[in-house]
Coordinates of C-alpha atoms and ligand atoms in Angstrom, one line a residue:
M81 CA 0.0 0.0 0.0
K82 CA 1.0 3.5 -0.3
K83 CA 4.0 4.5 1.9
S84 CA 3.4 6.3 5.1
R85 CA 2.4 9.9 4.4
S86 CA 2.7 11.0 7.9
K87 CA 5.9 13.0 8.2
S88 CA 6.9 13.4 11.8
R89 CA 7.3 17.2 11.9
K90 CA 10.4 18.5 13.5
V91 CA 8.8 21.1 15.8
E92 CA 11.5 22.6 18.0
K93 CA 9.0 23.7 20.5
A94 CA 6.8 20.8 20.8
A95 CA 8.1 18.2 23.2
I96 CA 5.6 15.6 22.1
D97 CA 4.6 14.3 18.8
P98 CA 1.6 16.5 17.6
M99 CA 0.1 13.4 16.0
S100 CA 0.0 11.5 19.1
W101 CA -3.5 12.8 20.3
W102 CA -4.7 12.4 16.7
R103 CA -3.7 8.6 16.6
E104 CA -5.2 8.0 19.9
V105 CA -8.7 9.4 19.3
R106 CA -9.8 7.6 16.1
F107 CA -13.3 9.2 15.9
G108 CA -14.4 12.8 15.6
L109 CA -17.4 15.0 14.8
F110 CA -17.5 17.1 11.6
I111 CA -20.0 19.9 11.5
H112 CA -21.0 21.8 8.2
W113 CA -22.9 24.8 9.2
G114 CA -23.3 28.0 7.3
L115 CA -25.6 30.2 5.3
Y116 CA -26.4 27.4 3.0
A117 CA -28.6 26.0 5.8
V118 CA -31.0 28.8 5.2
P119 CA -31.9 27.7 1.6
A120 CA -31.4 24.0 2.9
G121 CA -31.3 22.7 -0.6
R122 CA -33.8 24.8 -2.5
W123 CA -33.4 27.9 -4.4
K124 CA -36.3 30.2 -5.9
G125 CA -38.8 27.3 -4.9
K126 CA -36.9 24.6 -6.7
P127 CA -34.7 21.7 -5.2
V128 CA -31.1 22.0 -6.0
P129 CA -29.4 18.7 -6.5
G130 CA -26.1 17.7 -4.8
I131 CA -24.6 18.5 -1.5
G132 CA -26.3 21.1 0.3
E133 CA -23.3 23.5 1.1
W134 CA -22.7 23.7 -2.8
I135 CA -26.1 25.3 -3.5
M136 CA -24.4 28.7 -4.5
H137 CA -22.2 26.9 -7.0
R138 CA -24.8 24.4 -8.4
A139 CA -27.3 27.1 -8.8
K140 CA -24.8 29.7 -10.0
I141 CA -26.2 32.3 -7.4
P142 CA -24.4 35.6 -7.9
A143 CA -22.4 36.6 -4.7
A144 CA -24.4 39.8 -4.3
E145 CA -27.7 37.7 -4.2
Y146 CA -26.4 34.9 -2.0
E147 CA -25.0 37.3 0.6
K148 CA -28.4 38.5 1.4
L149 CA -29.0 35.1 3.2
A150 CA -26.9 36.5 6.0
A151 CA -30.0 38.7 6.9
D152 CA -32.0 35.7 7.6
F153 CA -29.6 33.8 9.4
N154 CA -30.4 33.7 13.2
P155 CA -29.8 30.4 14.8
T156 CA -31.3 31.4 18.2
R157 CA -31.7 27.7 19.1
F158 CA -27.9 27.1 18.8
D159 CA -26.5 25.8 22.2
A160 CA -22.7 25.0 22.1
R161 CA -22.8 22.9 25.3
T162 CA -25.5 20.6 23.7
W163 CA -23.5 20.0 20.5
V164 CA -20.3 19.3 22.5
Q165 CA -22.2 16.8 24.9
L166 CA -23.4 15.1 21.8
A167 CA -20.0 14.6 20.5
V168 CA -18.6 13.5 24.0
D169 CA -21.4 11.0 24.5
A170 CA -20.8 9.6 21.1
G171 CA -17.3 8.9 22.0
M172 CA -15.9 11.5 19.6
K173 CA -12.7 13.2 21.0
Y174 CA -12.3 16.0 18.2
L175 CA -14.7 18.4 16.7
V176 CA -14.0 19.9 13.3
I177 CA -16.5 22.7 12.3
T178 CA -16.6 24.8 9.1
S179 CA -15.1 28.2 10.2
K180 CA -15.3 29.4 6.4
H181 CA -16.6 27.0 3.7
H182 CA -16.4 27.7 -0.1
D183 CA -19.2 30.3 0.1
G184 CA -16.6 32.6 1.8
F185 CA -18.8 33.3 4.9
A186 CA -17.1 33.3 8.2
M187 CA -18.9 31.4 11.0
Y188 CA -17.1 33.5 13.6
G189 CA -16.3 37.2 14.5
S190 CA -13.6 38.0 11.8
K191 CA -12.1 41.3 11.6
A192 CA -10.5 40.3 8.3
S193 CA -13.8 40.2 6.5
P194 CA -17.2 41.8 7.4
Y195 CA -18.8 38.9 5.7
N196 CA -19.3 36.9 9.0
I197 CA -21.9 35.7 11.4
V198 CA -21.1 38.5 14.0
D199 CA -21.1 41.6 11.7
A200 CA -23.6 40.4 8.8
T201 CA -26.4 38.6 10.6
P202 CA -29.1 39.4 13.3
Y203 CA -27.6 36.7 15.5
A204 CA -24.4 38.8 16.0
R205 CA -22.7 36.1 18.2
D206 CA -19.7 34.1 17.7
P207 CA -20.7 30.3 17.8
L208 CA -17.1 29.1 17.3
K209 CA -16.0 31.1 20.4
E210 CA -18.7 29.3 22.5
L211 CA -17.9 25.9 21.1
A212 CA -14.2 26.4 21.7
H213 CA -15.0 27.0 25.4
E214 CA -17.3 24.0 25.6
C215 CA -14.6 21.8 23.9
Q216 CA -11.9 23.0 26.4
K217 CA -14.2 22.3 29.3
A218 CA -15.1 18.8 28.0
G219 CA -11.6 17.8 27.1
I220 CA -12.1 17.4 23.4
K221 CA -9.9 19.0 20.7
M222 CA -11.5 22.1 18.9
C223 CA -10.6 22.2 15.2
F224 CA -11.5 24.2 12.1
Y225 CA -12.3 23.3 8.7
Y226 CA -11.1 26.2 6.5
S227 CA -11.6 26.5 2.5
Q228 CA -8.4 27.8 1.7
D229 CA -8.7 27.5 -2.1
Q230 CA -12.3 27.9 -3.1
D231 CA -14.1 31.3 -2.0
W232 CA -17.1 31.9 -4.1
H233 CA -17.5 35.4 -2.5
H234 CA -14.0 36.8 -3.0
P235 CA -12.7 37.7 -6.5
G236 CA -9.3 36.1 -5.8
G237 CA -10.8 32.7 -4.3
S238 CA -11.2 29.8 -6.7
G239 CA -14.6 28.4 -7.9
N240 CA -16.8 31.2 -8.8
D241 CA -16.5 31.6 -12.5
W242 CA -20.0 33.2 -12.9
D243 CA -19.0 36.5 -10.8
Y244 CA -15.3 36.4 -11.5
P245 CA -14.6 34.7 -14.9
N246 CA -11.2 36.5 -15.3
R247 CA -9.5 35.7 -11.9
T248 CA -5.7 35.3 -12.1
K249 CA -3.1 33.5 -10.2
E250 CA -2.1 37.0 -8.9
D251 CA -5.6 37.6 -7.6
F252 CA -5.4 34.1 -5.8
A253 CA -2.2 35.1 -4.2
R254 CA -3.5 38.3 -3.1
Y255 CA -6.6 36.4 -1.5
L256 CA -4.4 34.2 0.4
K257 CA -2.4 37.3 1.7
T258 CA -5.4 39.5 2.5
K259 CA -8.1 37.0 3.5
V260 CA -6.8 33.4 4.1
K261 CA -3.7 34.2 6.3
P262 CA -5.4 37.0 8.4
Q263 CA -8.3 34.6 9.1
L264 CA -6.1 31.8 10.0
K265 CA -4.4 34.0 12.4
E266 CA -7.6 35.0 14.1
L267 CA -8.5 31.3 14.5
L268 CA -5.3 30.3 15.8
T269 CA -4.7 33.2 18.2
E270 CA -8.3 33.8 19.5
Y271 CA -10.0 30.6 20.1
G272 CA -7.4 28.8 22.4
P273 CA -5.5 25.6 21.5
I274 CA -6.6 24.3 18.1
G275 CA -6.2 20.5 17.4
L276 CA -6.1 20.9 13.6
I277 CA -7.0 23.0 10.5
W278 CA -9.0 21.0 8.1
F279 CA -8.0 22.5 4.6
D280 CA -10.2 21.6 1.6
T281 CA -10.2 21.3 -2.2
P282 CA -6.5 22.4 -3.1
W283 CA -7.4 23.3 -6.7
W284 CA -5.5 26.4 -7.5
I285 CA -3.1 26.5 -4.7
T286 CA 0.6 25.8 -5.7
K287 CA 3.0 23.4 -3.7
T288 CA 4.8 26.5 -2.3
Q289 CA 1.5 28.1 -1.2
S290 CA 0.6 24.9 0.5
L291 CA 3.7 24.7 2.2
D292 CA 3.5 28.4 3.2
L293 CA 0.2 27.8 4.7
K294 CA 1.3 24.6 6.7
R295 CA 4.2 26.6 8.1
Y296 CA 2.0 29.5 8.9
V297 CA -0.3 27.3 11.0
H298 CA 2.7 25.6 12.7
R299 CA 4.3 29.1 13.5
L300 CA 1.1 30.2 15.1
Q301 CA 0.4 27.0 17.0
P302 CA 3.2 24.4 16.8
N303 CA 1.0 21.4 17.9
C304 CA -1.9 22.4 15.5
L305 CA -2.2 19.7 12.8
V306 CA -2.7 20.3 9.1
S307 CA -5.0 18.1 7.1
G308 CA -4.0 16.3 3.8
R309 CA -6.2 18.7 1.9
V310 CA -3.9 21.6 2.3
G311 CA -2.7 20.1 -1.0
H312 CA 0.3 18.6 -2.6
D313 CA 0.8 15.9 -0.1
V314 CA 2.3 18.2 2.5
G315 CA -0.3 17.8 5.2
D316 CA 0.6 16.1 8.7
Y317 CA -1.8 13.3 7.7
G318 CA -3.6 12.0 4.7
S319 CA -7.2 12.8 3.9
F320 CA -9.2 10.3 1.9
G321 CA -11.9 11.4 -0.6
D322 CA -15.4 11.9 1.0
N323 CA -16.8 8.7 2.3
Q324 CA -13.7 6.8 0.7
I325 CA -12.6 3.7 2.5
P326 CA -9.3 1.8 2.0
V327 CA -9.6 -1.9 0.9
G328 CA -7.2 -3.1 3.7
R329 CA -4.8 -1.8 6.4
I330 CA -3.0 1.3 5.2
E331 CA 0.4 2.6 6.3
G332 CA 0.6 6.3 7.7
D333 CA -2.0 8.5 9.0
W334 CA -5.2 8.9 7.2
E335 CA -8.6 10.1 7.9
T336 CA -12.0 9.5 6.1
P337 CA -14.7 12.2 6.3
A338 CA -18.3 10.8 6.1
T339 CA -21.7 11.9 6.0
L340 CA -24.7 10.5 8.0
N341 CA -26.9 10.8 4.9
D342 CA -25.7 12.2 1.4
T343 CA -25.0 15.9 2.2
W344 CA -22.7 17.8 4.5
G345 CA -24.5 21.0 4.8
Y346 CA -28.3 20.7 6.0
K347 CA -30.8 19.9 3.2
T348 CA -34.5 19.6 4.0
G349 CA -35.0 16.8 1.4
D350 CA -32.1 14.5 2.3
S351 CA -33.5 11.8 4.5
S352 CA -31.1 9.1 3.0
W353 CA -29.8 8.3 6.6
K354 CA -27.4 5.5 7.0
S355 CA -28.3 2.9 9.5
V356 CA -26.6 2.4 12.8
E357 CA -25.3 -0.9 11.6
E358 CA -23.6 0.8 8.6
L359 CA -22.1 3.6 10.7
L360 CA -20.7 1.3 13.5
Y361 CA -19.5 -1.1 10.7
L362 CA -17.5 2.0 9.3
L363 CA -16.2 2.9 12.7
V364 CA -14.8 -0.5 13.4
D365 CA -13.6 -1.1 9.7
L366 CA -11.8 2.2 9.7
A367 CA -10.2 1.8 13.1
S368 CA -9.1 -1.7 12.1
K369 CA -7.2 -0.2 9.2
G370 CA -5.7 2.7 11.3
V371 CA -7.9 5.3 9.7
N372 CA -9.7 8.0 11.7
Y373 CA -13.4 8.5 11.2
L374 CA -14.7 12.0 11.0
L375 CA -18.5 11.8 11.0
N376 CA -20.4 14.8 9.9
V377 CA -23.6 16.4 11.1
G378 CA -25.4 19.5 9.2
P379 CA -27.3 21.6 11.7
T380 CA -30.3 23.8 10.5
A381 CA -30.4 27.5 10.2
E382 CA -32.0 27.6 13.6
G383 CA -28.8 25.9 15.1
I384 CA -30.5 22.5 15.7
I385 CA -28.7 19.2 14.8
P386 CA -31.4 17.0 12.9
A387 CA -32.9 14.5 15.0
P388 CA -32.0 11.5 12.9
S389 CA -28.3 12.6 13.3
V390 CA -28.7 12.9 17.1
E391 CA -30.5 9.4 17.3
R392 CA -27.6 7.7 15.4
L393 CA -24.8 9.5 17.3
Q394 CA -26.5 8.6 20.7
T395 CA -26.8 5.0 19.7
I396 CA -23.1 4.9 18.6
G397 CA -22.3 6.5 21.8
T398 CA -24.1 3.6 23.8
W399 CA -21.9 1.1 21.9
M400 CA -18.8 3.2 22.5
Q401 CA -19.4 3.3 26.1
R402 CA -19.7 -0.4 26.2
N403 CA -16.9 -1.1 23.6
G404 CA -14.8 2.1 23.2
E405 CA -11.8 0.2 24.7
A406 CA -11.5 -1.4 21.2
I407 CA -11.4 1.7 19.3
T408 CA -9.9 4.6 21.3
G409 CA -6.1 4.4 21.8
T410 CA -5.8 1.2 19.7
E411 CA -3.7 0.5 16.5
A412 CA -4.7 -1.0 13.3
G413 CA -5.2 -4.8 13.5
P414 CA -2.4 -7.2 12.6
F415 CA -4.2 -8.6 9.3
P416 CA -3.3 -6.5 6.3
Y417 CA -6.6 -7.7 4.5
E418 CA -10.2 -7.8 5.4
I419 CA -11.6 -10.9 6.9
E420 CA -15.3 -11.9 6.5
N421 CA -17.3 -10.5 9.4
C422 CA -14.3 -9.7 11.5
R423 CA -12.5 -6.5 12.1
F424 CA -9.4 -6.2 14.5
T425 CA -7.6 -3.6 16.5
Q426 CA -4.7 -4.1 18.9
K427 CA -3.2 -2.7 21.9
G428 CA 0.1 -4.2 22.9
K429 CA -0.6 -7.9 23.6
R430 CA -4.3 -7.4 23.5
L431 CA -6.2 -8.2 20.2
Y432 CA -9.8 -7.0 19.9
V433 CA -11.9 -9.1 17.4
M434 CA -15.0 -7.1 16.4
L435 CA -17.7 -9.3 15.0
M436 CA -20.4 -7.7 12.6
K437 CA -22.7 -10.8 12.9
W438 CA -22.8 -13.3 15.6
P439 CA -21.6 -16.6 13.9
R440 CA -24.4 -19.2 13.6
N441 CA -22.0 -22.0 14.6
R442 CA -21.2 -20.2 17.8
K443 CA -17.5 -20.4 16.8
L444 CA -15.0 -17.6 16.2
T445 CA -12.4 -19.2 13.8
L446 CA -9.2 -17.4 12.8
V447 CA -6.4 -18.6 10.5
G448 CA -2.9 -17.1 10.4
L449 CA -2.5 -15.8 14.0
K450 CA 0.9 -17.3 15.0
T451 CA 1.0 -15.9 18.5
N452 CA -0.2 -18.0 21.4
V453 CA -3.6 -17.0 23.0
R454 CA -3.5 -16.8 26.8
Q455 CA -7.3 -15.9 27.4
A456 CA -10.3 -15.2 25.4
R457 CA -13.3 -13.1 26.8
I458 CA -16.3 -11.1 25.6
L459 CA -15.2 -7.4 26.2
T460 CA -18.5 -6.7 27.9
A461 CA -18.3 -9.9 30.1
P462 CA -14.8 -9.9 31.3
D463 CA -15.4 -12.5 34.1
K464 CA -16.4 -15.3 31.9
E465 CA -13.4 -16.9 30.1
L466 CA -14.2 -18.5 26.7
A467 CA -12.9 -22.0 25.8
F468 CA -10.7 -22.0 22.7
T469 CA -8.3 -24.5 20.9
Q470 CA -5.1 -23.4 19.0
T471 CA -3.2 -25.2 16.4
S472 CA 0.2 -24.1 14.7
G473 CA 0.6 -23.9 11.0
D474 CA 1.9 -26.9 9.0
G475 CA 3.0 -26.4 5.4
P476 CA -0.1 -25.3 3.5
M477 CA -2.3 -25.4 6.6
P478 CA -2.1 -22.2 8.3
S479 CA -2.3 -21.9 12.1
R480 CA -5.9 -22.0 13.4
L481 CA -7.8 -20.6 16.3
E482 CA -11.3 -21.7 17.4
V483 CA -13.2 -19.8 20.2
K484 CA -16.3 -21.1 21.4
L485 CA -18.9 -18.5 21.8
P486 CA -22.3 -18.5 24.0
A487 CA -25.5 -18.6 22.1
K488 CA -26.5 -15.1 22.6
K489 CA -24.7 -12.2 20.8
A490 CA -22.8 -9.8 23.1
D491 CA -24.0 -6.7 21.6
P492 CA -27.0 -5.9 19.3
Y493 CA -24.7 -4.3 16.8
V494 CA -21.1 -5.2 17.0
S495 CA -19.7 -7.8 19.4
V496 CA -16.1 -7.5 20.7
I497 CA -14.0 -10.5 21.8
V498 CA -10.8 -9.8 23.6
L499 CA -7.8 -12.2 22.9
D500 CA -5.1 -11.8 25.5
L501 CA -1.9 -13.0 23.7
A502 CA 1.6 -14.4 25.0
S503 CA 3.1 -11.3 23.0
P504 CA 2.0 -8.8 20.3
A505 CA 0.1 -10.4 17.5
E506 CA 2.2 -12.0 14.7
I507 CA 0.6 -13.1 11.6
E508 CA 1.6 -15.8 9.0
P509 CA 2.6 -13.8 6.0
G510 CA 1.1 -13.9 2.5
I511 CA -2.4 -14.6 1.2
L512 CA -4.1 -17.5 3.3
Q513 CA -7.2 -19.5 2.7
Q514 CA -10.0 -18.2 5.0
P515 CA -12.2 -20.6 7.1
S516 CA -15.1 -20.2 4.7
G517 CA -12.7 -21.4 1.9
R518 CA -12.4 -17.8 0.3
I519 CA -9.1 -16.9 -1.1
E520 CA -8.7 -13.2 -1.7
L521 CA -6.0 -11.9 -4.2
N522 CA -5.8 -8.4 -3.0
A523 CA -4.2 -5.8 -5.4
F524 CA -2.1 -4.4 -2.4
M525 CA -0.9 -8.0 -1.7
G526 CA 0.2 -8.6 -5.2
T527 CA 3.4 -7.8 -7.1
L528 CA 3.0 -5.0 -9.6
H529 CA 4.9 -5.4 -12.9
P530 CA 5.0 -1.8 -14.2
S531 CA 6.0 -1.2 -17.9
K532 CA 9.4 0.0 -18.7
T533 CA 8.0 3.2 -20.3
G534 CA 4.9 5.3 -20.2
R535 CA 2.4 5.4 -17.4
Q536 CA 3.1 2.7 -14.8
I537 CA 0.7 0.7 -12.7
R538 CA 0.7 1.6 -9.0
L539 CA -1.5 1.5 -6.0
N540 CA -3.9 4.3 -5.2
P541 CA -4.6 5.5 -1.4
I542 CA -7.5 3.0 -0.9
G543 CA -5.2 0.1 -2.1
A544 CA -6.7 -0.6 -5.5
T545 CA -4.6 -0.4 -8.7
E546 CA -4.5 2.8 -10.8
S547 CA -2.6 4.2 -13.6
W548 CA -2.9 0.9 -15.4
F549 CA -3.3 2.2 -19.0
T550 CA -1.2 -0.2 -21.1
R551 CA -0.9 -3.9 -21.9
S552 CA 2.7 -3.8 -20.8
N553 CA 1.6 -3.5 -17.1
S554 CA 0.4 -6.5 -15.1
I555 CA 0.0 -7.8 -11.6
S556 CA 0.7 -11.2 -10.1
W557 CA 0.3 -13.2 -6.9
S558 CA 1.6 -16.2 -5.0
F559 CA -1.0 -17.7 -2.7
T560 CA -1.6 -20.8 -0.6
V561 CA -4.5 -23.2 -1.0
S562 CA -5.2 -25.4 2.1
E563 CA -8.4 -27.0 0.6
P564 CA -8.1 -28.8 -2.9
G565 CA -11.3 -28.2 -5.0
T566 CA -13.0 -26.1 -7.5
Y567 CA -13.3 -22.3 -6.9
R568 CA -15.5 -19.5 -8.7
I569 CA -13.3 -16.7 -9.9
E570 CA -14.6 -13.2 -9.3
V571 CA -12.7 -10.1 -10.3
G572 CA -13.6 -6.9 -8.5
I573 CA -13.2 -3.4 -10.2
V574 CA -14.2 -0.4 -8.1
R575 CA -15.5 3.0 -9.3
G576 CA -12.9 5.8 -9.4
R577 CA -12.9 9.0 -7.4
R578 CA -12.9 10.9 -10.7
Q579 CA -15.7 9.0 -12.2
P580 CA -19.3 10.0 -11.8
K581 CA -20.4 6.3 -11.9
W582 CA -18.8 2.9 -12.2
I583 CA -17.2 2.3 -15.6
G584 CA -16.2 -1.2 -17.0
G585 CA -15.2 -2.1 -20.6
H586 CA -11.5 -3.5 -20.1
K587 CA -10.7 -6.9 -21.4
L588 CA -8.4 -8.7 -19.0
T589 CA -6.8 -12.1 -18.9
L590 CA -6.3 -14.2 -15.9
T591 CA -3.6 -16.9 -15.9
I592 CA -4.1 -19.1 -12.7
N593 CA -2.8 -22.7 -12.1
G594 CA -1.8 -23.0 -15.8
R595 CA -5.3 -21.9 -17.1
K596 CA -6.1 -18.8 -18.9
A597 CA -9.4 -17.1 -18.8
T598 CA -10.3 -13.8 -20.7
R599 CA -13.3 -11.7 -20.0
R600 CA -14.7 -8.1 -20.7
I601 CA -15.2 -6.3 -17.5
R602 CA -18.8 -5.7 -16.7
A603 CA -21.0 -5.6 -13.6
Q604 CA -22.5 -9.1 -13.3
A605 CA -22.9 -8.6 -9.6
W606 CA -21.8 -6.1 -6.9
R607 CA -19.7 -6.7 -3.9
D608 CA -21.2 -6.1 -0.4
T609 CA -18.4 -4.0 1.2
P610 CA -18.3 -0.9 3.5
R611 CA -17.4 1.0 0.5
A612 CA -20.3 -0.1 -1.6
Q613 CA -22.7 2.9 -1.3
Y614 CA -20.1 5.5 -2.7
F615 CA -17.6 3.4 -4.4
P616 CA -19.2 0.3 -5.7
E617 CA -17.1 -2.7 -6.8
A618 CA -18.5 -4.7 -9.7
I619 CA -17.8 -8.3 -10.0
T620 CA -16.9 -10.0 -13.3
R621 CA -17.0 -13.8 -13.3
F622 CA -13.9 -15.5 -14.7
G623 CA -15.2 -19.1 -14.8
T624 CA -13.9 -21.7 -12.3
V625 CA -10.2 -23.0 -11.4
T626 CA -9.5 -26.5 -9.8
F627 CA -6.6 -27.3 -7.4
E628 CA -5.9 -30.9 -7.0
R629 CA -3.8 -30.7 -4.0
P630 CA -2.8 -28.3 -1.1
G631 CA 0.2 -25.9 -2.0
V632 CA 1.4 -22.5 -3.2
Y633 CA 0.0 -21.6 -6.5
K634 CA 0.5 -18.4 -8.8
A635 CA -1.8 -16.0 -10.7
K636 CA -1.3 -13.2 -13.1
L637 CA -3.6 -10.6 -14.5
T638 CA -2.9 -8.9 -17.6
A639 CA -4.9 -6.4 -19.7
D640 CA -5.7 -7.2 -23.4
E641 CA -7.7 -3.9 -23.8
I642 CA -8.1 -1.0 -21.4
S643 CA -11.3 1.1 -21.7
P644 CA -10.3 4.8 -22.6
K645 CA -13.5 5.8 -20.9
N646 CA -11.9 5.2 -17.4
P647 CA -9.7 8.3 -16.4
E648 CA -7.9 6.3 -13.7
G649 CA -7.3 3.1 -15.8
V650 CA -7.9 -0.4 -14.4
L651 CA -9.0 0.0 -10.8
L652 CA -8.6 -3.6 -9.5
T653 CA -9.4 -4.1 -5.7
S654 CA -9.0 -7.9 -5.7
I655 CA -9.7 -11.4 -7.2
E656 CA -11.8 -13.7 -5.1
L657 CA -11.5 -17.5 -5.3
L658 CA -14.7 -18.8 -3.8
P659 CA -15.5 -22.5 -3.2
E660 CA -17.9 -23.9 -5.8
Ligands
JFZ53 C1 -15.1 18.9 -0.1 C2 -16.2 20.0 0.0 O1 -16.4 20.5 -1.4 C3 -17.5 19.5 0.4 O2 -18.4 20.6 0.4 C4 -17.3 19.0 1.8 O3 -16.8 20.2 2.6 C5 -16.4 17.8 1.7 C6 -15.9 17.4 3.2 O4 -15.1 18.2 1.1 O5 -15.8 17.9 -1.1 C7 -14.9 17.0 -1.6 C8 -13.5 17.1 -1.5 C9 -12.5 16.1 -2.2 C10 -13.2 15.1 -2.7 C11 -14.4 14.8 -2.5 C12 -15.3 15.8 -2.3 N1 -12.3 14.1 -3.2 O6 -11.0 14.2 -3.0 O7 -12.8 13.1 -3.8

């Protein structure tokens, strides 16, 4: 997978690693709140498609018209303590709120621009000051989202081509100097200690300007982190795309921003709320991969967080109060790949096994864990030891652990089994056949064979292939079969970040155990993964393969034709071999 991006920043004054709190917390509250909550997804009586905070852009509303919304923005029902308590009760340890989104409106009392909630609205109070105070009292980190690049109200900001079609690079540099840096200085000198600045959409900004902003933030508050979207990979940690989730454990420090429905800013019409199961599954999935989960709410123009958001966060909080030990302060699990129905985190010699569904056979079966288990318990029933058997690996048969489980699942949503080990978990290397018989050839577990010239196959941040545009690139695997037999072959191709919807069309050839199968990539079925809602993975069936005996086998995937319609090339996540 992509090499670590977290560069340990040499900060003379900071005695501790500024990243340490961030790695500890794992779970934060994102808040998108601004003038866009007033129209709430409708303009001139008509619904405006897309995410709510983009209404000015989607409806091409002139800045002179949009700014009149300020006169109607009076969130009298806002209560900072209520919002912060919601985060605390949900087990969230940092709060990131929009101080200025792309519409250019500052949600705090800014002297650098009169276009702000204190000077331009009847509310005339500074909600971020009140939130900062409540966060400090509650002991959670106050953080600010700041759109450093897009600013649809400023002639120098990017993104508003309908009012400012002739904006130049010099205008943009002036915008950074006269609005962005003065506002960052206000946010970093008037609101107490700030955990991080969440920059966004680095479209126009140059690498020099990104580095300058990062250094500016660190000069004002050496321990304040800078998100990956400051641009040009110079952030203190990596930011995935919205709702983007890696396909396996990932090196370095990464965060996934995610919505509870399909919008960040409030929209009256968006009721596509995710279920608590989905949200908890994402929490444990991301924690198992060492990724922070920044989950968003979009408050109304009155200052109220919508009830469906509150209900979900409260239910997550109940789960966190019982099981949070498996999330907060843990590291990514020891398995580099996803295991069906299980996600893992670890802390020293303690391994947390998080079960999405309670096994019908009342057994937790794991293969590949080399380390001896000393004790097995249910996290929420620590006094009751669970019986287990453990066998070491022998040739093509990997080590195997079986833990006997009670009939009743430990939690209505995700149950946590604690394994206390003789030493920190050690995993058998390579691709192992799972207890269900499934063998998964993940792209990030394969060997890439880049072409000698031209664009070369590589892994993208989520661990799928990208930049695979020519036939001279390929990928191969070596894997262990424990159970001889015949297996269905399913190739998974995911939607790319720059594609409005999933695109197939490639013609690929798989050579496995001496047989070749060539297929045109199309969506014969869809994989059920945590990524599916936003990044669907289509399955193309490549027939079957038979293994006569246990042992190590090889596979290679080559491209005969690559569809030019796909701007990111062949986006392979994995090939699954499933028992017939
Ligand atoms: C950006 C904003 O435009 C949006 O309004 C919201 O604030 C979100 C959290 O961030 O949207 C993005 C930015 C980057 C990607 C996708 C949406 N990306 O990299 O795929």
